[in-house]
């Protein structure tokens, strides 16, 4: 299955981010903890070079906790300050002020040397569509400062939000990159909802998920749907359709509806805490 999605507004958003970067002290990059590498836009490293960097593994509550630890350690070895968070519940976010101070200590020291004592850190919040940037900013600011939504493309323009006297945040639109070289990256992005649904083949995407779950999350399908997992992925989807009463006229199975149920229940965590990719092994 091949997934590609790069609408025109993302090119404009990338140019805007390039222009704003000269005002920025710190780049805070939100990743989806279920697909940390696949949810990293490779353009961010180029845009944010020479800036302090923090990686936030968001939606950690939906991912396997042992894999969250492994990914956090992986990124720390790459030289990034890293925090596991759930932006909706604010879990893990108490650590953020201290990490920002540590990440920006050289900048703050330069300010003090020049007699600048009260200038706030300016942080750009970046990430792919639907990774939770606006929810994260709203949780910090304590009010609905940025629009939120559970679909890609909600935030279209940059907006500054004052978190406190020490930090100002720049919310930016979610941007992908022009081409996914690895087809599985596109599939993973589609599975977590970072690609617009209208361009996807929902049934085909659900079969990709069923194949992964059977191999890497044994027992998940049996526990959630009460089905055997010996058949082909399409047969498993048929069984889910039967269990959930997904029927068309004439008792024909509504496979599209069953696929939608499976994908939605994965995305909202009802299938359990599932990570779709694992840290590369060193060497």
CSV table of N, CA, C and O in Angstrom, one decimal, residues 31 40 53-57 65-85 92 95 99 279 282:
chain,number,residue,atom,x,y,z
A,31,UNK,N,6.3,14.4,18.6
A,31,UNK,CA,6.2,13.1,17.9
A,31,UNK,C,5.1,12.3,18.5
A,31,UNK,O,4.7,12.5,19.6
A,40,UNK,N,8.5,11.9,12.5
A,40,UNK,CA,9.6,12.9,12.5
A,40,UNK,C,9.7,13.5,11.1
A,40,UNK,O,10.1,12.7,10.1
A,53,UNK,N,17.0,22.0,21.1
A,53,UNK,CA,16.0,21.1,20.6
A,53,UNK,C,15.5,20.3,21.8
A,53,UNK,O,16.2,19.7,22.6
A,54,UNK,N,14.1,20.1,21.8
A,54,UNK,CA,13.5,19.2,22.8
A,54,UNK,C,12.5,18.3,22.0
A,54,UNK,O,11.8,18.8,21.1
A,55,UNK,N,12.6,17.0,22.2
A,55,UNK,CA,11.6,16.1,21.6
A,55,UNK,C,10.6,15.7,22.6
A,55,UNK,O,11.0,15.3,23.8
A,56,UNK,N,9.3,15.8,22.3
A,56,UNK,CA,8.2,15.4,23.2
A,56,UNK,C,7.5,14.2,22.6
A,56,UNK,O,6.9,14.3,21.5
A,57,UNK,N,7.6,13.1,23.2
A,57,UNK,CA,6.9,11.9,22.8
A,57,UNK,C,5.5,12.0,23.3
A,57,UNK,O,5.1,11.5,24.4
A,65,UNK,N,4.5,1.1,27.1
A,65,UNK,CA,5.3,1.9,28.0
A,65,UNK,C,6.8,1.5,27.9
A,65,UNK,O,7.7,2.4,28.0
A,66,UNK,N,7.1,0.2,27.7
A,66,UNK,CA,8.5,-0.2,27.6
A,66,UNK,C,9.1,0.4,26.3
A,66,UNK,O,10.3,0.7,26.3
A,67,UNK,N,8.3,0.4,25.3
A,67,UNK,CA,8.8,1.0,24.0
A,67,UNK,C,9.0,2.6,24.2
A,67,UNK,O,9.9,3.1,23.6
A,68,UNK,N,8.1,3.2,25.0
A,68,UNK,CA,8.3,4.6,25.2
A,68,UNK,C,9.7,4.9,25.9
A,68,UNK,O,10.4,5.8,25.5
A,69,UNK,N,10.0,4.0,26.9
A,69,UNK,CA,11.3,4.2,27.5
A,69,UNK,C,12.5,4.0,26.5
A,69,UNK,O,13.5,4.7,26.6
A,70,UNK,N,12.3,2.9,25.7
A,70,UNK,CA,13.4,2.6,24.7
A,70,UNK,C,13.5,3.8,23.7
A,70,UNK,O,14.7,4.2,23.4
A,71,UNK,N,12.4,4.4,23.3
A,71,UNK,CA,12.5,5.5,22.3
A,71,UNK,C,13.1,6.7,23.0
A,71,UNK,O,13.9,7.5,22.4
A,72,UNK,N,12.7,7.0,24.2
A,72,UNK,CA,13.3,8.2,24.9
A,72,UNK,C,14.8,8.0,25.1
A,72,UNK,O,15.5,9.0,24.8
A,73,UNK,N,15.2,6.8,25.4
A,73,UNK,CA,16.7,6.6,25.5
A,73,UNK,C,17.4,6.7,24.1
A,73,UNK,O,18.5,7.3,24.0
A,74,UNK,N,16.7,6.3,23.1
A,74,UNK,CA,17.2,6.4,21.7
A,74,UNK,C,17.5,7.8,21.4
A,74,UNK,O,18.6,8.2,20.9
A,75,UNK,N,16.5,8.7,21.6
A,75,UNK,CA,16.6,10.1,21.2
A,75,UNK,C,17.6,10.8,22.1
A,75,UNK,O,18.3,11.7,21.6
A,76,UNK,N,17.7,10.4,23.4
A,76,UNK,CA,18.7,11.1,24.2
A,76,UNK,C,20.1,10.7,23.7
A,76,UNK,O,21.0,11.6,23.7
A,77,UNK,N,20.3,9.5,23.2
A,77,UNK,CA,21.6,9.2,22.7
A,77,UNK,C,21.9,9.9,21.4
A,77,UNK,O,23.1,10.1,21.0
A,78,UNK,N,20.9,10.4,20.7
A,78,UNK,CA,21.1,11.3,19.5
A,78,UNK,C,21.4,12.7,19.9
A,78,UNK,O,21.6,13.6,19.0
A,79,UNK,N,21.3,13.0,21.2
A,79,UNK,CA,21.6,14.4,21.7
A,79,UNK,C,20.5,15.3,21.9
A,79,UNK,O,20.6,16.5,22.1
A,80,UNK,N,19.2,14.7,21.9
A,80,UNK,CA,18.0,15.5,22.1
A,80,UNK,C,17.6,15.4,23.6
A,80,UNK,O,17.6,14.3,24.2
A,81,UNK,N,17.1,16.5,24.2
A,81,UNK,CA,16.4,16.5,25.4
A,81,UNK,C,15.0,15.8,25.1
A,81,UNK,O,14.4,16.2,24.1
A,82,UNK,N,14.6,14.9,25.9
A,82,UNK,CA,13.4,14.1,25.5
A,82,UNK,C,12.5,13.9,26.7
A,82,UNK,O,13.0,13.6,27.8
A,83,UNK,N,11.2,14.1,26.5
A,83,UNK,CA,10.2,13.9,27.6
A,83,UNK,C,9.0,13.1,27.0
A,83,UNK,O,8.5,13.4,25.9
A,84,UNK,N,8.5,12.2,27.8
A,84,UNK,CA,7.3,11.4,27.4
A,84,UNK,C,6.1,12.1,28.0
A,84,UNK,O,6.1,12.4,29.2
A,85,UNK,N,5.1,12.5,27.2
A,85,UNK,CA,4.0,13.2,27.7
A,85,UNK,C,2.7,12.7,27.1
A,85,UNK,O,2.6,12.0,26.2
A,92,UNK,N,3.4,14.2,32.5
A,92,UNK,CA,4.8,14.3,32.1
A,92,UNK,C,5.2,15.8,31.8
A,92,UNK,O,6.4,16.1,31.7
A,95,UNK,N,7.7,18.4,34.0
A,95,UNK,CA,9.2,18.4,33.8
A,95,UNK,C,9.6,19.4,32.8
A,95,UNK,O,10.8,19.8,32.7
A,99,UNK,N,13.4,21.3,31.8
A,99,UNK,CA,14.1,20.9,30.6
A,99,UNK,C,14.4,22.0,29.7
A,99,UNK,O,15.4,22.1,29.1
A,279,UNK,N,12.8,1.2,18.1
A,279,UNK,CA,14.0,1.9,17.9
A,279,UNK,C,15.0,1.1,17.1
A,279,UNK,O,15.2,-0.2,17.3
A,282,UNK,N,21.6,-0.4,17.6
A,282,UNK,CA,22.9,0.2,17.3
A,282,UNK,C,23.8,-0.8,16.6
A,282,UNK,O,23.8,-2.0,17.0
